[in-house]
């Protein structure tokens, strides 16, 4: 009879600290991704319990640091942080996910192809890259480290739910996060809704009720 091999961890916890921000004061827990070497952060408000509201957010330098209007990532992060500050919950910030996992340079290459008329999905494919290369096993392990096995997911992307579920995180509800819609990203959001299955009810920048 052979022993069952130990499951190899995909993240390691590194440090916890308290950080005051313009959105409120949060507990931040940093993790090292043992597969990619990226550093991820769990931004926590209150005591996480099963059923907590969770945003799994992909790094977006162009939208968050530079204020790009080609996506809604900056407003989504701001809204998520405001929400967990007000109601409790967690934002897991995943680095190395730029451009749905293709990296910053390829993301800008895809932007250039979009100027020639390709949509966000076809631009990636024209570069020989996947439409979405992101994986969420690190996020699932971070959630388990926080003691969470069941969450309400603040997201429009059903793939996040499917991947988290596959990694034994129960998603009891998907809470839509429709903010930051404007003239420069309407076609981008249309493509995410119509070709990538994102749930974008009305695409109205009217906010949302995370505690409904």
Short mmCIF file of C-alpha atoms in Angstrom, two decimals:
data_model
loop_
_atom_site.label_atom_id
_atom_site.label_comp_id
_atom_site.label_asym_id
_atom_site.label_seq_id
_atom_site.Cartn_x
_atom_site.Cartn_y
_atom_site.Cartn_z
CA UNK A 1 0.00 0.00 0.00
CA UNK A 2 1.48 3.36 -1.05
CA UNK A 3 0.99 6.63 0.74
CA UNK A 4 -1.09 9.29 -0.97
CA UNK A 5 1.32 12.01 -2.11
CA UNK A 6 1.00 15.38 -0.40
CA UNK A 7 -0.76 18.05 -2.42
CA UNK A 8 1.79 20.62 -3.54
CA UNK A 9 0.86 24.16 -2.45
CA UNK A 10 0.60 26.85 -5.10
CA UNK A 11 1.02 29.86 -2.82
CA UNK A 12 2.95 30.67 0.34
CA UNK A 13 1.85 33.24 2.88
CA UNK A 14 4.55 35.89 3.43
CA UNK A 15 3.35 38.77 5.64
CA UNK A 16 0.29 40.52 7.10
CA UNK A 17 0.06 44.24 7.84
CA UNK A 18 -2.47 47.05 8.24
CA UNK A 19 -2.61 49.66 5.46
CA UNK A 20 -4.65 52.89 5.52
CA UNK A 21 -5.90 53.85 2.04
CA UNK A 22 -8.21 56.41 0.45
CA UNK A 23 -10.88 53.68 0.53
CA UNK A 24 -10.41 52.88 4.22
CA UNK A 25 -8.03 50.92 6.40
CA UNK A 26 -7.50 47.27 5.46
CA UNK A 27 -5.59 44.22 6.57
CA UNK A 28 -3.30 43.19 3.71
CA UNK A 29 -1.91 39.66 3.48
CA UNK A 30 0.79 39.03 0.88
CA UNK A 31 1.34 35.69 -0.84
CA UNK A 32 4.03 34.37 -3.19
CA UNK A 33 2.77 32.39 -6.20
CA UNK A 34 4.94 29.27 -6.26
CA UNK A 35 4.03 28.55 -9.89
CA UNK A 36 4.70 31.96 -11.44
CA UNK A 37 6.72 33.88 -8.85
CA UNK A 38 4.11 36.67 -8.80
CA UNK A 39 3.15 38.42 -5.57
CA UNK A 40 -0.58 38.46 -4.76
CA UNK A 41 -2.41 40.38 -2.04
CA UNK A 42 -5.57 39.63 -0.06
CA UNK A 43 -7.11 42.93 1.04
CA UNK A 44 -9.40 42.18 3.96
CA UNK A 45 -12.05 44.22 5.77
CA UNK A 46 -13.58 42.74 8.91
CA UNK A 47 -13.40 39.07 9.85
CA UNK A 48 -13.82 36.83 6.78
CA UNK A 49 -16.52 34.21 7.23
CA UNK A 50 -18.18 31.83 4.80
CA UNK A 51 -20.57 33.73 2.58
CA UNK A 52 -18.30 36.80 2.54
CA UNK A 53 -18.33 39.11 -0.46
CA UNK A 54 -15.15 38.53 -2.48
CA UNK A 55 -13.69 40.27 -5.49
CA UNK A 56 -10.99 38.33 -7.36
CA UNK A 57 -9.31 41.14 -9.28
CA UNK A 58 -6.71 40.89 -12.02
CA UNK A 59 -3.88 43.40 -12.11
CA UNK A 60 -4.38 46.10 -14.78
CA UNK A 61 -1.59 48.66 -14.89
CA UNK A 62 -3.13 50.64 -17.75
CA UNK A 63 -6.55 50.93 -16.13
CA UNK A 64 -5.52 51.33 -12.49
CA UNK A 65 -2.31 53.38 -12.63
CA UNK A 66 -2.70 55.23 -15.92
CA UNK A 67 -6.48 55.68 -15.92
CA UNK A 68 -7.04 54.04 -19.31
CA UNK A 69 -10.63 54.32 -20.53
CA UNK A 70 -10.33 51.23 -22.75
CA UNK A 71 -11.43 49.00 -19.86
CA UNK A 72 -13.38 49.26 -16.60
CA UNK A 73 -10.69 47.74 -14.36
CA UNK A 74 -9.80 50.90 -12.41
CA UNK A 75 -13.41 51.75 -11.50
CA UNK A 76 -14.06 48.08 -10.65
CA UNK A 77 -11.17 47.98 -8.19
CA UNK A 78 -12.22 51.28 -6.61
CA UNK A 79 -15.83 50.11 -6.27
CA UNK A 80 -14.78 46.76 -4.82
CA UNK A 81 -12.55 48.37 -2.19
CA UNK A 82 -15.27 50.84 -1.23
CA UNK A 83 -17.76 48.00 -0.96
CA UNK A 84 -15.70 45.71 1.27
CA UNK A 85 -14.80 48.69 3.46
CA UNK A 86 -18.51 49.42 3.94
CA UNK A 87 -19.82 45.87 4.18
CA UNK A 88 -16.84 43.64 4.95
CA UNK A 89 -15.21 41.14 2.64
CA UNK A 90 -12.07 40.49 0.64
CA UNK A 91 -10.42 41.73 -2.54
CA UNK A 92 -7.84 39.27 -3.85
CA UNK A 93 -5.49 41.21 -6.11
CA UNK A 94 -3.77 38.87 -8.57
CA UNK A 95 -0.57 40.11 -10.14
CA UNK A 96 0.70 38.66 -13.42
CA UNK A 97 -2.81 38.77 -14.90
CA UNK A 98 -2.27 41.87 -17.07
CA UNK A 99 -4.29 41.74 -20.28
CA UNK A 100 -6.22 38.62 -19.18
CA UNK A 101 -2.87 36.91 -18.65
CA UNK A 102 -0.96 37.86 -21.81
CA UNK A 103 1.25 40.54 -20.22
CA UNK A 104 1.61 44.27 -20.65
CA UNK A 105 3.50 44.37 -23.97
CA UNK A 106 1.15 41.91 -25.64
CA UNK A 107 -1.79 43.81 -24.20
CA UNK A 108 -0.56 46.98 -25.92
CA UNK A 109 0.00 45.01 -29.11
CA UNK A 110 -3.62 43.87 -28.86
CA UNK A 111 -4.69 47.49 -28.33
CA UNK A 112 -2.87 48.38 -31.55
CA UNK A 113 -4.78 45.69 -33.47
CA UNK A 114 -8.02 46.99 -32.00
CA UNK A 115 -7.26 50.34 -33.62
CA UNK A 116 -7.44 48.46 -36.94
CA UNK A 117 -10.91 47.14 -36.12
CA UNK A 118 -10.38 43.85 -34.28
CA UNK A 119 -12.28 43.30 -31.07
CA UNK A 120 -10.54 42.40 -27.81
CA UNK A 121 -10.94 38.65 -28.36
CA UNK A 122 -9.84 38.54 -32.00
CA UNK A 123 -6.86 40.81 -31.26
CA UNK A 124 -5.51 38.26 -28.79
CA UNK A 125 -6.12 35.41 -31.21
CA UNK A 126 -4.41 37.31 -34.05
CA UNK A 127 -1.31 37.48 -31.86
CA UNK A 128 -1.42 33.71 -31.39
CA UNK A 129 -2.50 34.12 -27.78
CA UNK A 130 -5.49 32.76 -25.85
CA UNK A 131 -8.55 34.94 -25.38
CA UNK A 132 -8.12 34.53 -21.62
CA UNK A 133 -5.04 32.86 -20.13
CA UNK A 134 -5.84 33.48 -16.47
CA UNK A 135 -5.99 30.74 -13.85
CA UNK A 136 -7.44 31.08 -10.36
CA UNK A 137 -5.92 28.23 -8.35
CA UNK A 138 -3.83 30.76 -6.40
CA UNK A 139 -6.99 32.71 -5.54
CA UNK A 140 -8.67 29.53 -4.33
CA UNK A 141 -5.74 28.67 -2.06
CA UNK A 142 -5.66 32.21 -0.67
CA UNK A 143 -9.38 31.96 0.12
CA UNK A 144 -8.84 28.68 1.94
CA UNK A 145 -5.95 30.24 3.87
CA UNK A 146 -8.41 32.93 4.99
CA UNK A 147 -10.76 30.20 6.20
CA UNK A 148 -13.26 30.61 3.37
CA UNK A 149 -14.85 27.72 1.52
CA UNK A 150 -18.02 29.55 0.40
CA UNK A 151 -18.23 33.07 -1.01
CA UNK A 152 -20.38 35.59 -2.83
CA UNK A 153 -18.35 36.55 -5.89
CA UNK A 154 -18.28 40.20 -6.95
CA UNK A 155 -17.80 39.64 -10.68
CA UNK A 156 -19.41 39.60 -14.11
CA UNK A 157 -17.19 36.74 -15.34
CA UNK A 158 -18.65 33.21 -15.05
CA UNK A 159 -15.22 31.68 -15.78
CA UNK A 160 -14.03 32.90 -12.38
CA UNK A 161 -16.94 31.12 -10.73
CA UNK A 162 -16.30 27.94 -12.71
CA UNK A 163 -12.59 27.87 -11.90
CA UNK A 164 -13.07 28.62 -8.21
CA UNK A 165 -15.74 25.93 -8.02
CA UNK A 166 -13.36 23.47 -9.69
CA UNK A 167 -10.88 24.27 -6.93
CA UNK A 168 -13.45 23.55 -4.19
CA UNK A 169 -14.59 27.09 -3.43
CA UNK A 170 -18.40 27.25 -3.41
CA UNK A 171 -19.79 30.36 -5.09
CA UNK A 172 -23.28 30.87 -3.74
CA UNK A 173 -24.00 34.03 -5.71
CA UNK A 174 -22.47 36.18 -8.42
CA UNK A 175 -22.91 39.86 -7.60
CA UNK A 176 -22.59 42.02 -10.75
CA UNK A 177 -20.08 44.86 -10.81
CA UNK A 178 -21.02 47.15 -13.69
CA UNK A 179 -19.12 50.43 -13.36
CA UNK A 180 -16.83 52.55 -15.50
CA UNK A 181 -18.80 52.19 -18.74
CA UNK A 182 -18.03 54.87 -21.31
CA UNK A 183 -17.62 55.69 -24.98
CA UNK A 184 -14.09 54.25 -25.16
CA UNK A 185 -14.96 50.80 -23.80
CA UNK A 186 -18.52 50.08 -24.90
CA UNK A 187 -17.44 47.80 -27.76
CA UNK A 188 -14.94 46.08 -25.46
CA UNK A 189 -17.72 45.36 -22.97
CA UNK A 190 -20.06 44.26 -25.75
CA UNK A 191 -17.45 41.68 -26.81
CA UNK A 192 -17.03 40.43 -23.24
CA UNK A 193 -20.82 40.05 -22.95
CA UNK A 194 -21.58 38.65 -26.41
CA UNK A 195 -18.51 36.51 -27.11
CA UNK A 196 -17.02 35.71 -23.69
CA UNK A 197 -20.17 35.15 -21.65
CA UNK A 198 -19.75 37.96 -19.15
CA UNK A 199 -22.90 38.95 -17.30
CA UNK A 200 -23.35 42.63 -17.99
CA UNK A 201 -26.96 43.53 -17.26
CA UNK A 202 -27.68 46.63 -19.27
CA UNK A 203 -24.08 47.87 -19.03
CA UNK A 204 -25.31 50.84 -17.03
CA UNK A 205 -22.94 52.82 -14.84
CA UNK A 206 -25.57 53.01 -12.11
CA UNK A 207 -23.75 51.17 -9.37
CA UNK A 208 -24.91 47.96 -7.69
CA UNK A 209 -26.28 46.69 -4.41
CA UNK A 210 -23.74 44.28 -2.89
CA UNK A 211 -25.96 43.48 0.07
CA UNK A 212 -29.20 42.81 -1.80
#
